[in-house]
Amino acid sequence: MNHPAPPAATSAPRRPFPADLLDQLRSAFGERVSTTEAVRAHHGRDESRFDPQLPDAVVFAQNTEEVQSIVRLCAQYGVPIIPYGNGSSLEGHLLAVQGGVSIDLSQMNRVLAINAEDLTVTVEPGISRKALNEALRDTGLFFPIDPGADASIGGMSATRASGTNAVRYGTMRENVLGLTAVLADGRVIKTGTRARKSSAGYDLTRLFVGSEGTLGVITEITVRLYPQPEAVSAAVCAFPSMAEAVRTVIETIQMGVPIARVEFIDSLAVRAINRHSNLTLREKHTLFFEFHGTEAGVAEQAQLVQELAAQNGGEGFEWATRPEDRNRLWNARHSAYFAMLQLRPGCRAVTTDVCVPISRLAECVLETEADLKASPLPCPIVGHVGDGNFHVAILIDPDKPEEIEEAERLNHRIVQRAIRMDGTCTGEHGVGLHKMDFLVEEHGADTVDTMRAIKHALDPHNLMNPGKIFSWAA
Amino acid sequence: MNHPAPPAATSAPRRPFPADLLDQLRSAFGERVSTTEAVRAHHGRDESRFDPQLPDAVVFAQNTEEVQSIVRLCAQYGVPIIPYGNGSSLEGHLLAVQGGVSIDLSQMNRVLAINAEDLTVTVEPGISRKALNEALRDTGLFFPIDPGADASIGGMSATRASGTNAVRYGTMRENVLGLTAVLADGRVIKTGTRARKSSAGYDLTRLFVGSEGTLGVITEITVRLYPQPEAVSAAVCAFPSMAEAVRTVIETIQMGVPIARVEFIDSLAVRAINRHSNLTLREKHTLFFEFHGTEAGVAEQAQLVQELAAQNGGEGFEWATRPEDRNRLWNARHSAYFAMLQLRPGCRAVTTDVCVPISRLAECVLETEADLKASPLPCPIVGHVGDGNFHVAILIDPDKPEEIEEAERLNHRIVQRAIRMDGTCTGEHGVGLHKMDFLVEEHGADTVDTMRAIKHALDPHNLMNPGKIFSWAA
């Protein structure tokens, strides 16, 4: 294995793992402690391009009190703790760069309370978004945040995830009302309430959302729900160029159309999707739309957007109003990542994640497109363009260091471009290991130092997912 | 003056104010430093019932660099700093309980950048919400957050304000994209970007929103804007009882109607408004509605809500579609606070601010109503009921300590009721001096201690608006 290391954080050494700690974990959790190579390997990796770094042990927790016990034991021995949900993160979040205990939360997957009248639900962190929506099926409500992967609600909270529906329903930032977390010293805190708004002190909920496991282990989450729309319709439209597709999106947003989803898929990504999902979409730069509302409202929105698309040269606006057609379309969109990987068998993807103000989106995507054309690597682009967020999947042969290097060079240029345009290095994937240097480029040293001061205050021994987001020392 | 002191925080003594510091401030800021009694008195009070506590000096800052200089000088002498916007806060936020320097930000009232295409604007903190909307008039956009008072955007950020439009557009929590803040050590940080979403590290933006000046001085704010709706209509409807009014609201929210405003006004408050604004509304429990959208969308929403109201015994659903009629209605609603004060000449109001999950709203308001009926004090109720938030204005004679005591007893019971119902002690006014004990009741000591750890980390000498939100020591 000759891959370049992640850009930072692996310089801190693995910490010793005391046999005493393992004994105590075993006596408390029995067979729910594993040190087998296979289980550790499964927990020491994610969907990033990085080689696994294995935790010393994995413990499968079943409730908040058990998480508290594990944290207290680890704290006693100065051993790192890494919360694990469904393993779908993309930036090296789960790698045990300093060793330690992975707390697997997948058995904490219960729905604790559906409060349909209040449009809230309280869940354990291990439940996946699809399982949550399955549990809500008879309530007439749904949880809209949809990052594509069937991520856990805990992981989505920890990375401040979003996805295709965010243009209408917001991200995890807007949709988590409160949570329970186990702090580094084993204390359990509850943040927020079930009220829709509050001015009661510092917003600890929002501090934990996006903290990537570095401040504590989230063990309960209350999120907002939404009434299932009376009517849903979806459409596809191809465009002669990227600029015209993006202009359609900008005009849609500026007119205040409450569009539920609007996704950009470049011609290369359309080709990948056609092959993978057996579709016959025109292999051009394309927008996928979805509209939610009343029957009349959806018709009105769709009419307006269709006109905007036509004015921008959109061709063959096609409707998918039947649920099976809509699902086919959106399943195809959701499988885009795997479809794109199949463009180059055996490859892995370095996935970029910048997000820019929408007025700069066309410029950012066009400059990026030019950059990518000059590269030998295949680079399909998909994007949650209603938010100004797009992903380039840079397809590399993981055994070729020069390709990894080229991918990182392209990624860095995209990030610099986004920051120059008042945007962010990560719209929804998080920082993990991969973007620690980008975070400083984006915010400056003093802002990152302010984050670090908070980390030092809440986790003074650097036990909680150490080596992620920013370095321990300035 | 024999008023009981605020419930906490005044126990910490005033700190010495060194003559050297005053000399240095004067040499740097000349006539923009004031120590006159009148100016200090103006800056040492707010709209709460508390007696003023005067800062030692007031400095009128004109830009971030000046704020930085003031903070650095104060830090050098260990002197407290209190940021001042428009003075409209309600919980004692601005009282100089430990003395120090009030930084008046009213001259920092510029619009720095309107990015109409991105639906964002960057402003200085001293601009008021009305002045901001005036500046936006020709753009077709508006800033929706509307707490009634013409508060400054800085103050609204610092207290996580909201108001009548929050049911549709959210609160300051959802609408601040990023900000610039001067920290206690004089460093200037920028949080967030102009991108609509980001997963880049800890959410410092949301940490500063609602921090009530205790973590730093906010000197620039970027907020989201919205397209002015194509159509707006408003309506009034009276109900036979509180329960039926609230049920109409609950059903409206649960059906997903994107209502822009829905306000409850009890019969006593209606009487106050009728007298003050020369209206002839039925003096019954009443809902005010406002709908935003396309012509067709507004008509559809209004139709639906009118049906719900009728099913719940609503009487005389009346429309106000002409701008002048709408404005008259909403101006009357906005003057409710002053109208209610006139129910009892010479009184002051102790205003409660609980917010509960909407399923508990009827129960919470009805129990409260019963409680208030048993009290000798007049207690009109108004509420942003779409959010589960309501205010009781408990009208007291400020010279009668027994009335203050009775008001605080009622307030405490309302807060305990809300907390028991999974709600919060403050939906939108903040904690200030008044709710420090309530904050602990709501969140528990460990959660408040987590907030305290952050305060200690970012402001180790307790210079930033000391004595507010929670005590310095656990």
PDB file of N, CA, C and O in Angstrom, chain A residues 117-118 159-160 162 173 187 190 194 196-202 206 214-215 254 294 300 358-359 389 422 424 426 428 443 447 449, chain B residues 117-118 159-160 162 173 187 190 193-194 196-202 206 214-215 254 294 300 358-359 389 422 424 426 428 443 447 449:
ATOM      1  N   GLU A 117     -48.385  15.532  16.159  1.00  0.00           N
ATOM      2  CA  GLU A 117     -49.025  16.849  16.234  1.00  0.00           C
ATOM      3  C   GLU A 117     -48.001  17.981  16.201  1.00  0.00           C
ATOM      4  O   GLU A 117     -48.291  19.061  15.723  1.00  0.00           O
ATOM      5  N   ASP A 118     -46.833  17.711  16.775  1.00  0.00           N
ATOM      6  CA  ASP A 118     -45.796  18.749  16.827  1.00  0.00           C
ATOM      7  C   ASP A 118     -44.842  18.687  15.653  1.00  0.00           C
ATOM      8  O   ASP A 118     -43.915  19.492  15.563  1.00  0.00           O
ATOM      9  N   THR A 159     -22.208  15.386  10.995  1.00  0.00           N
ATOM     10  CA  THR A 159     -21.531  16.010   9.854  1.00  0.00           C
ATOM     11  C   THR A 159     -22.332  17.180   9.264  1.00  0.00           C
ATOM     12  O   THR A 159     -21.935  17.750   8.262  1.00  0.00           O
ATOM     13  N   ARG A 160     -23.443  17.515   9.883  1.00  0.00           N
ATOM     14  CA  ARG A 160     -24.316  18.590   9.374  1.00  0.00           C
ATOM     15  C   ARG A 160     -24.690  18.285   7.910  1.00  0.00           C
ATOM     16  O   ARG A 160     -24.535  19.121   7.012  1.00  0.00           O
ATOM     17  N   SER A 162     -26.804  17.232   4.422  1.00  0.00           N
ATOM     18  CA  SER A 162     -28.006  17.762   3.773  1.00  0.00           C
ATOM     19  C   SER A 162     -28.330  16.895   2.567  1.00  0.00           C
ATOM     20  O   SER A 162     -28.671  15.742   2.732  1.00  0.00           O
ATOM     21  N   ARG A 173     -28.665  21.351  10.188  1.00  0.00           N
ATOM     22  CA  ARG A 173     -28.565  22.564  11.023  1.00  0.00           C
ATOM     23  C   ARG A 173     -29.947  23.111  11.361  1.00  0.00           C
ATOM     24  O   ARG A 173     -30.209  23.480  12.495  1.00  0.00           O
ATOM     25  N   ARG A 187     -20.279  13.054  31.548  1.00  0.00           N
ATOM     26  CA  ARG A 187     -21.558  13.686  31.891  1.00  0.00           C
ATOM     27  C   ARG A 187     -22.491  13.634  30.682  1.00  0.00           C
ATOM     28  O   ARG A 187     -22.049  13.697  29.538  1.00  0.00           O
ATOM     29  N   LYS A 190     -28.476  17.410  27.925  1.00  0.00           N
ATOM     30  CA  LYS A 190     -29.566  17.532  26.960  1.00  0.00           C
ATOM     31  C   LYS A 190     -29.559  18.964  26.469  1.00  0.00           C
ATOM     32  O   LYS A 190     -29.508  19.895  27.275  1.00  0.00           O
ATOM     33  N   ARG A 194     -38.321  20.592  22.753  1.00  0.00           N
ATOM     34  CA  ARG A 194     -39.138  20.289  21.579  1.00  0.00           C
ATOM     35  C   ARG A 194     -39.881  21.519  21.064  1.00  0.00           C
ATOM     36  O   ARG A 194     -40.623  21.420  20.089  1.00  0.00           O
ATOM     37  N   ARG A 196     -40.367  24.884  18.937  1.00  0.00           N
ATOM     38  CA  ARG A 196     -39.799  25.193  17.619  1.00  0.00           C
ATOM     39  C   ARG A 196     -38.711  26.245  17.667  1.00  0.00           C
ATOM     40  O   ARG A 196     -37.892  26.348  16.753  1.00  0.00           O
ATOM     41  N   LYS A 197     -38.722  27.073  18.676  1.00  0.00           N
ATOM     42  CA  LYS A 197     -37.689  28.100  18.767  1.00  0.00           C
ATOM     43  C   LYS A 197     -37.389  28.363  20.229  1.00  0.00           C
ATOM     44  O   LYS A 197     -38.200  28.051  21.102  1.00  0.00           O
ATOM     45  N   SER A 198     -36.229  28.924  20.496  1.00  0.00           N
ATOM     46  CA  SER A 198     -35.834  29.225  21.870  1.00  0.00           C
ATOM     47  C   SER A 198     -34.696  30.225  21.838  1.00  0.00           C
ATOM     48  O   SER A 198     -33.872  30.223  20.927  1.00  0.00           O
ATOM     49  N   SER A 199     -34.658  31.101  22.850  1.00  0.00           N
ATOM     50  CA  SER A 199     -33.514  31.988  23.029  1.00  0.00           C
ATOM     51  C   SER A 199     -32.835  31.703  24.360  1.00  0.00           C
ATOM     52  O   SER A 199     -32.245  32.588  24.967  1.00  0.00           O
ATOM     53  N   ALA A 200     -32.916  30.452  24.810  1.00  0.00           N
ATOM     54  CA  ALA A 200     -32.432  30.102  26.144  1.00  0.00           C
ATOM     55  C   ALA A 200     -30.962  29.695  26.129  1.00  0.00           C
ATOM     56  O   ALA A 200     -30.614  28.529  26.169  1.00  0.00           O
ATOM     57  N   GLY A 201     -30.082  30.690  26.082  1.00  0.00           N
ATOM     58  CA  GLY A 201     -28.654  30.430  26.253  1.00  0.00           C
ATOM     59  C   GLY A 201     -27.955  30.018  24.970  1.00  0.00           C
ATOM     60  O   GLY A 201     -28.523  30.093  23.876  1.00  0.00           O
ATOM     61  N   TYR A 202     -26.700  29.610  25.114  1.00  0.00           N
ATOM     62  CA  TYR A 202     -25.888  29.267  23.948  1.00  0.00           C
ATOM     63  C   TYR A 202     -26.523  28.089  23.189  1.00  0.00           C
ATOM     64  O   TYR A 202     -27.061  27.162  23.795  1.00  0.00           O
ATOM     65  N   ARG A 206     -26.737  23.401  17.947  1.00  0.00           N
ATOM     66  CA  ARG A 206     -26.021  23.717  16.701  1.00  0.00           C
ATOM     67  C   ARG A 206     -24.511  23.509  16.858  1.00  0.00           C
ATOM     68  O   ARG A 206     -23.813  23.268  15.885  1.00  0.00           O
ATOM     69  N   THR A 214     -16.222  15.181  17.771  1.00  0.00           N
ATOM     70  CA  THR A 214     -15.053  15.695  18.495  1.00  0.00           C
ATOM     71  C   THR A 214     -15.408  16.340  19.831  1.00  0.00           C
ATOM     72  O   THR A 214     -14.512  16.722  20.583  1.00  0.00           O
ATOM     73  N   LEU A 215     -16.705  16.515  20.120  1.00  0.00           N
ATOM     74  CA  LEU A 215     -17.094  17.149  21.388  1.00  0.00           C
ATOM     75  C   LEU A 215     -17.859  16.199  22.306  1.00  0.00           C
ATOM     76  O   LEU A 215     -18.050  16.513  23.485  1.00  0.00           O
ATOM     77  N   GLN A 254     -34.408  32.873  -7.309  1.00  0.00           N
ATOM     78  CA  GLN A 254     -34.653  34.300  -7.123  1.00  0.00           C
ATOM     79  C   GLN A 254     -36.130  34.665  -7.208  1.00  0.00           C
ATOM     80  O   GLN A 254     -36.560  35.653  -6.623  1.00  0.00           O
ATOM     81  N   THR A 294     -49.591  21.609  -2.876  1.00  0.00           N
ATOM     82  CA  THR A 294     -50.952  21.207  -3.233  1.00  0.00           C
ATOM     83  C   THR A 294     -50.964  20.923  -4.727  1.00  0.00           C
ATOM     84  O   THR A 294     -50.045  21.303  -5.454  1.00  0.00           O
ATOM     85  N   GLU A 300     -48.533  25.163 -10.598  1.00  0.00           N
ATOM     86  CA  GLU A 300     -48.096  26.545 -10.798  1.00  0.00           C
ATOM     87  C   GLU A 300     -46.561  26.649 -10.781  1.00  0.00           C
ATOM     88  O   GLU A 300     -45.951  27.295 -11.625  1.00  0.00           O
ATOM     89  N   ILE A 358     -25.089  31.529  -4.885  1.00  0.00           N
ATOM     90  CA  ILE A 358     -25.632  31.060  -6.154  1.00  0.00           C
ATOM     91  C   ILE A 358     -25.260  31.979  -7.319  1.00  0.00           C
ATOM     92  O   ILE A 358     -25.111  31.535  -8.457  1.00  0.00           O
ATOM     93  N   SER A 359     -25.016  33.263  -7.059  1.00  0.00           N
ATOM     94  CA  SER A 359     -24.622  34.189  -8.134  1.00  0.00           C
ATOM     95  C   SER A 359     -23.265  33.821  -8.719  1.00  0.00           C
ATOM     96  O   SER A 359     -22.930  34.216  -9.823  1.00  0.00           O
ATOM     97  N   ASN A 389     -24.230  24.135  -4.288  1.00  0.00           N
ATOM     98  CA  ASN A 389     -23.337  23.039  -3.878  1.00  0.00           C
ATOM     99  C   ASN A 389     -23.159  22.064  -5.037  1.00  0.00           C
ATOM    100  O   ASN A 389     -24.142  21.651  -5.641  1.00  0.00           O
ATOM    101  N   ASP A 422     -16.465  33.626  -1.920  1.00  0.00           N
ATOM    102  CA  ASP A 422     -17.271  33.726  -0.684  1.00  0.00           C
ATOM    103  C   ASP A 422     -17.964  32.429  -0.334  1.00  0.00           C
ATOM    104  O   ASP A 422     -18.999  32.440   0.364  1.00  0.00           O
ATOM    105  N   THR A 424     -17.636  27.942   0.590  1.00  0.00           N
ATOM    106  CA  THR A 424     -17.076  27.060   1.614  1.00  0.00           C
ATOM    107  C   THR A 424     -16.459  25.820   0.980  1.00  0.00           C
ATOM    108  O   THR A 424     -16.901  25.364  -0.078  1.00  0.00           O
ATOM    109  N   THR A 426     -16.674  22.883   2.138  1.00  0.00           N
ATOM    110  CA  THR A 426     -17.553  21.724   2.287  1.00  0.00           C
ATOM    111  C   THR A 426     -18.983  22.151   2.538  1.00  0.00           C
ATOM    112  O   THR A 426     -19.295  22.770   3.553  1.00  0.00           O
ATOM    113  N   GLU A 428     -21.534  19.904   2.704  1.00  0.00           N
ATOM    114  CA  GLU A 428     -22.333  18.911   3.437  1.00  0.00           C
ATOM    115  C   GLU A 428     -21.580  17.667   3.885  1.00  0.00           C
ATOM    116  O   GLU A 428     -22.123  16.879   4.644  1.00  0.00           O
ATOM    117  N   HIS A 443     -11.440  29.909   6.876  1.00  0.00           N
ATOM    118  CA  HIS A 443     -11.858  30.751   7.999  1.00  0.00           C
ATOM    119  C   HIS A 443     -10.749  31.618   8.573  1.00  0.00           C
ATOM    120  O   HIS A 443     -11.037  32.572   9.296  1.00  0.00           O
ATOM    121  N   THR A 447     -10.174  32.159  13.621  1.00  0.00           N
ATOM    122  CA  THR A 447     -11.484  31.514  13.722  1.00  0.00           C
ATOM    123  C   THR A 447     -11.321  30.035  14.080  1.00  0.00           C
ATOM    124  O   THR A 447     -12.037  29.513  14.950  1.00  0.00           O
ATOM    125  N   ASP A 449      -8.851  28.823  15.613  1.00  0.00           N
ATOM    126  CA  ASP A 449      -8.367  28.812  16.988  1.00  0.00           C
ATOM    127  C   ASP A 449      -9.521  28.961  17.995  1.00  0.00           C
ATOM    128  O   ASP A 449      -9.468  28.413  19.093  1.00  0.00           O
TER     129      ASP A 449
ATOM    130  N   GLU B 117     -28.819  38.841  -6.086  1.00  0.00           N
ATOM    131  CA  GLU B 117     -28.892  37.543  -6.766  1.00  0.00           C
ATOM    132  C   GLU B 117     -28.802  36.377  -5.791  1.00  0.00           C
ATOM    133  O   GLU B 117     -29.370  35.327  -6.021  1.00  0.00           O
ATOM    134  N   ASP B 118     -28.041  36.597  -4.718  1.00  0.00           N
ATOM    135  CA  ASP B 118     -27.860  35.516  -3.736  1.00  0.00           C
ATOM    136  C   ASP B 118     -28.871  35.581  -2.604  1.00  0.00           C
ATOM    137  O   ASP B 118     -28.840  34.752  -1.701  1.00  0.00           O
ATOM    138  N   THR B 159     -29.737  38.266  20.586  1.00  0.00           N
ATOM    139  CA  THR B 159     -30.780  37.646  21.409  1.00  0.00           C
ATOM    140  C   THR B 159     -31.526  36.528  20.677  1.00  0.00           C
ATOM    141  O   THR B 159     -32.470  35.984  21.208  1.00  0.00           O
ATOM    142  N   ARG B 160     -31.109  36.191  19.498  1.00  0.00           N
ATOM    143  CA  ARG B 160     -31.779  35.166  18.684  1.00  0.00           C
ATOM    144  C   ARG B 160     -33.268  35.510  18.544  1.00  0.00           C
ATOM    145  O   ARG B 160     -34.153  34.706  18.821  1.00  0.00           O
ATOM    146  N   SER B 162     -37.013  36.753  17.042  1.00  0.00           N
ATOM    147  CA  SER B 162     -37.852  36.277  15.944  1.00  0.00           C
ATOM    148  C   SER B 162     -39.072  37.179  15.834  1.00  0.00           C
ATOM    149  O   SER B 162     -38.933  38.346  15.502  1.00  0.00           O
ATOM    150  N   ARG B 173     -31.737  32.542  14.183  1.00  0.00           N
ATOM    151  CA  ARG B 173     -30.936  31.302  14.107  1.00  0.00           C
ATOM    152  C   ARG B 173     -30.853  30.791  12.678  1.00  0.00           C
ATOM    153  O   ARG B 173     -29.781  30.410  12.211  1.00  0.00           O
ATOM    154  N   ARG B 187      -9.055  39.978  19.233  1.00  0.00           N
ATOM    155  CA  ARG B 187      -8.950  39.377  17.900  1.00  0.00           C
ATOM    156  C   ARG B 187     -10.281  39.482  17.171  1.00  0.00           C
ATOM    157  O   ARG B 187     -11.345  39.421  17.798  1.00  0.00           O
ATOM    158  N   LYS B 190     -14.102  35.995  11.623  1.00  0.00           N
ATOM    159  CA  LYS B 190     -15.234  35.926  10.705  1.00  0.00           C
ATOM    160  C   LYS B 190     -15.752  34.501  10.753  1.00  0.00           C
ATOM    161  O   LYS B 190     -14.981  33.555  10.643  1.00  0.00           O
ATOM    162  N   THR B 193     -19.865  31.790   5.783  1.00  0.00           N
ATOM    163  CA  THR B 193     -19.551  32.351   4.473  1.00  0.00           C
ATOM    164  C   THR B 193     -20.884  32.835   3.909  1.00  0.00           C
ATOM    165  O   THR B 193     -21.893  32.789   4.592  1.00  0.00           O
ATOM    166  N   ARG B 194     -20.872  33.272   2.639  1.00  0.00           N
ATOM    167  CA  ARG B 194     -22.151  33.627   2.029  1.00  0.00           C
ATOM    168  C   ARG B 194     -22.830  32.436   1.342  1.00  0.00           C
ATOM    169  O   ARG B 194     -23.902  32.578   0.781  1.00  0.00           O
ATOM    170  N   ARG B 196     -25.112  29.142   1.131  1.00  0.00           N
ATOM    171  CA  ARG B 196     -26.331  28.849   1.888  1.00  0.00           C
ATOM    172  C   ARG B 196     -26.152  27.760   2.929  1.00  0.00           C
ATOM    173  O   ARG B 196     -26.928  27.653   3.859  1.00  0.00           O
ATOM    174  N   LYS B 197     -25.161  26.916   2.741  1.00  0.00           N
ATOM    175  CA  LYS B 197     -24.945  25.856   3.719  1.00  0.00           C
ATOM    176  C   LYS B 197     -23.464  25.535   3.781  1.00  0.00           C
ATOM    177  O   LYS B 197     -22.714  25.858   2.849  1.00  0.00           O
ATOM    178  N   SER B 198     -23.037  24.929   4.849  1.00  0.00           N
ATOM    179  CA  SER B 198     -21.628  24.579   5.007  1.00  0.00           C
ATOM    180  C   SER B 198     -21.504  23.554   6.113  1.00  0.00           C
ATOM    181  O   SER B 198     -22.273  23.558   7.070  1.00  0.00           O
ATOM    182  N   SER B 199     -20.522  22.652   5.962  1.00  0.00           N
ATOM    183  CA  SER B 199     -20.196  21.718   7.038  1.00  0.00           C
ATOM    184  C   SER B 199     -18.764  21.942   7.509  1.00  0.00           C
ATOM    185  O   SER B 199     -18.110  21.014   7.974  1.00  0.00           O
ATOM    186  N   ALA B 200     -18.302  23.187   7.387  1.00  0.00           N
ATOM    187  CA  ALA B 200     -16.888  23.479   7.657  1.00  0.00           C
ATOM    188  C   ALA B 200     -16.647  23.834   9.116  1.00  0.00           C
ATOM    189  O   ALA B 200     -16.531  24.993   9.487  1.00  0.00           O
ATOM    190  N   GLY B 201     -16.581  22.808   9.962  1.00  0.00           N
ATOM    191  CA  GLY B 201     -16.183  23.022  11.355  1.00  0.00           C
ATOM    192  C   GLY B 201     -17.332  23.449  12.251  1.00  0.00           C
ATOM    193  O   GLY B 201     -18.500  23.424  11.856  1.00  0.00           O
ATOM    194  N   TYR B 202     -16.969  23.829  13.481  1.00  0.00           N
ATOM    195  CA  TYR B 202     -17.991  24.179  14.477  1.00  0.00           C
ATOM    196  C   TYR B 202     -18.795  25.387  14.004  1.00  0.00           C
ATOM    197  O   TYR B 202     -18.255  26.311  13.400  1.00  0.00           O
ATOM    198  N   ARG B 206     -23.857  30.220  14.793  1.00  0.00           N
ATOM    199  CA  ARG B 206     -24.994  29.921  15.670  1.00  0.00           C
ATOM    200  C   ARG B 206     -24.596  30.077  17.149  1.00  0.00           C
ATOM    201  O   ARG B 206     -25.447  30.308  17.993  1.00  0.00           O
ATOM    202  N   THR B 214     -22.092  38.095  25.404  1.00  0.00           N
ATOM    203  CA  THR B 214     -21.200  37.520  26.416  1.00  0.00           C
ATOM    204  C   THR B 214     -19.959  36.847  25.842  1.00  0.00           C
ATOM    205  O   THR B 214     -19.090  36.423  26.592  1.00  0.00           O
ATOM    206  N   LEU B 215     -19.888  36.713  24.509  1.00  0.00           N
ATOM    207  CA  LEU B 215     -18.717  36.059  23.901  1.00  0.00           C
ATOM    208  C   LEU B 215     -17.911  37.013  23.033  1.00  0.00           C
ATOM    209  O   LEU B 215     -16.788  36.672  22.634  1.00  0.00           O
ATOM    210  N   GLN B 254     -50.309  21.680  10.997  1.00  0.00           N
ATOM    211  CA  GLN B 254     -50.198  20.260  10.692  1.00  0.00           C
ATOM    212  C   GLN B 254     -50.519  19.938   9.242  1.00  0.00           C
ATOM    213  O   GLN B 254     -50.040  18.950   8.699  1.00  0.00           O
ATOM    214  N   THR B 294     -47.990  33.333  -4.385  1.00  0.00           N
ATOM    215  CA  THR B 294     -48.538  33.789  -5.660  1.00  0.00           C
ATOM    216  C   THR B 294     -50.022  34.104  -5.431  1.00  0.00           C
ATOM    217  O   THR B 294     -50.604  33.705  -4.422  1.00  0.00           O
ATOM    218  N   GLU B 300     -55.555  29.949  -2.213  1.00  0.00           N
ATOM    219  CA  GLU B 300     -55.729  28.558  -1.779  1.00  0.00           C
ATOM    220  C   GLU B 300     -55.475  28.397  -0.274  1.00  0.00           C
ATOM    221  O   GLU B 300     -56.245  27.756   0.436  1.00  0.00           O
ATOM    222  N   ILE B 358     -46.368  22.663  19.878  1.00  0.00           N
ATOM    223  CA  ILE B 358     -47.696  23.175  19.551  1.00  0.00           C
ATOM    224  C   ILE B 358     -48.822  22.276  20.076  1.00  0.00           C
ATOM    225  O   ILE B 358     -49.905  22.758  20.413  1.00  0.00           O
ATOM    226  N   SER B 359     -48.548  20.982  20.237  1.00  0.00           N
ATOM    227  CA  SER B 359     -49.581  20.071  20.765  1.00  0.00           C
ATOM    228  C   SER B 359     -49.935  20.410  22.216  1.00  0.00           C
ATOM    229  O   SER B 359     -50.984  20.023  22.697  1.00  0.00           O
ATOM    230  N   ASN B 389     -45.424  30.000  20.821  1.00  0.00           N
ATOM    231  CA  ASN B 389     -44.834  31.058  21.668  1.00  0.00           C
ATOM    232  C   ASN B 389     -45.919  32.066  22.041  1.00  0.00           C
ATOM    233  O   ASN B 389     -46.657  32.520  21.169  1.00  0.00           O
ATOM    234  N   ASP B 422     -42.130  20.197  27.825  1.00  0.00           N
ATOM    235  CA  ASP B 422     -41.053  20.091  26.826  1.00  0.00           C
ATOM    236  C   ASP B 422     -40.771  21.416  26.118  1.00  0.00           C
ATOM    237  O   ASP B 422     -40.282  21.419  24.974  1.00  0.00           O
ATOM    238  N   THR B 424     -39.662  25.866  26.430  1.00  0.00           N
ATOM    239  CA  THR B 424     -38.534  26.694  26.841  1.00  0.00           C
ATOM    240  C   THR B 424     -39.019  27.937  27.590  1.00  0.00           C
ATOM    241  O   THR B 424     -40.126  28.432  27.321  1.00  0.00           O
ATOM    242  N   THR B 426     -37.832  30.842  27.257  1.00  0.00           N
ATOM    243  CA  THR B 426     -37.787  32.022  26.400  1.00  0.00           C
ATOM    244  C   THR B 426     -37.776  31.641  24.937  1.00  0.00           C
ATOM    245  O   THR B 426     -36.843  30.995  24.451  1.00  0.00           O
ATOM    246  N   GLU B 428     -37.954  33.960  22.458  1.00  0.00           N
ATOM    247  CA  GLU B 428     -37.333  34.957  21.585  1.00  0.00           C
ATOM    248  C   GLU B 428     -36.737  36.159  22.295  1.00  0.00           C
ATOM    249  O   GLU B 428     -36.057  36.965  21.651  1.00  0.00           O
ATOM    250  N   HIS B 443     -32.531  23.524  31.474  1.00  0.00           N
ATOM    251  CA  HIS B 443     -31.508  22.661  30.855  1.00  0.00           C
ATOM    252  C   HIS B 443     -30.802  21.741  31.833  1.00  0.00           C
ATOM    253  O   HIS B 443     -30.173  20.773  31.420  1.00  0.00           O
ATOM    254  N   THR B 447     -25.754  21.056  31.583  1.00  0.00           N
ATOM    255  CA  THR B 447     -25.841  21.738  30.286  1.00  0.00           C
ATOM    256  C   THR B 447     -25.412  23.202  30.431  1.00  0.00           C
ATOM    257  O   THR B 447     -24.648  23.722  29.606  1.00  0.00           O
ATOM    258  N   ASP B 449     -23.461  24.298  32.655  1.00  0.00           N
ATOM    259  CA  ASP B 449     -22.027  24.253  32.906  1.00  0.00           C
ATOM    260  C   ASP B 449     -21.237  24.114  31.603  1.00  0.00           C
ATOM    261  O   ASP B 449     -20.110  24.619  31.489  1.00  0.00           O
TER     262      ASP B 449
END
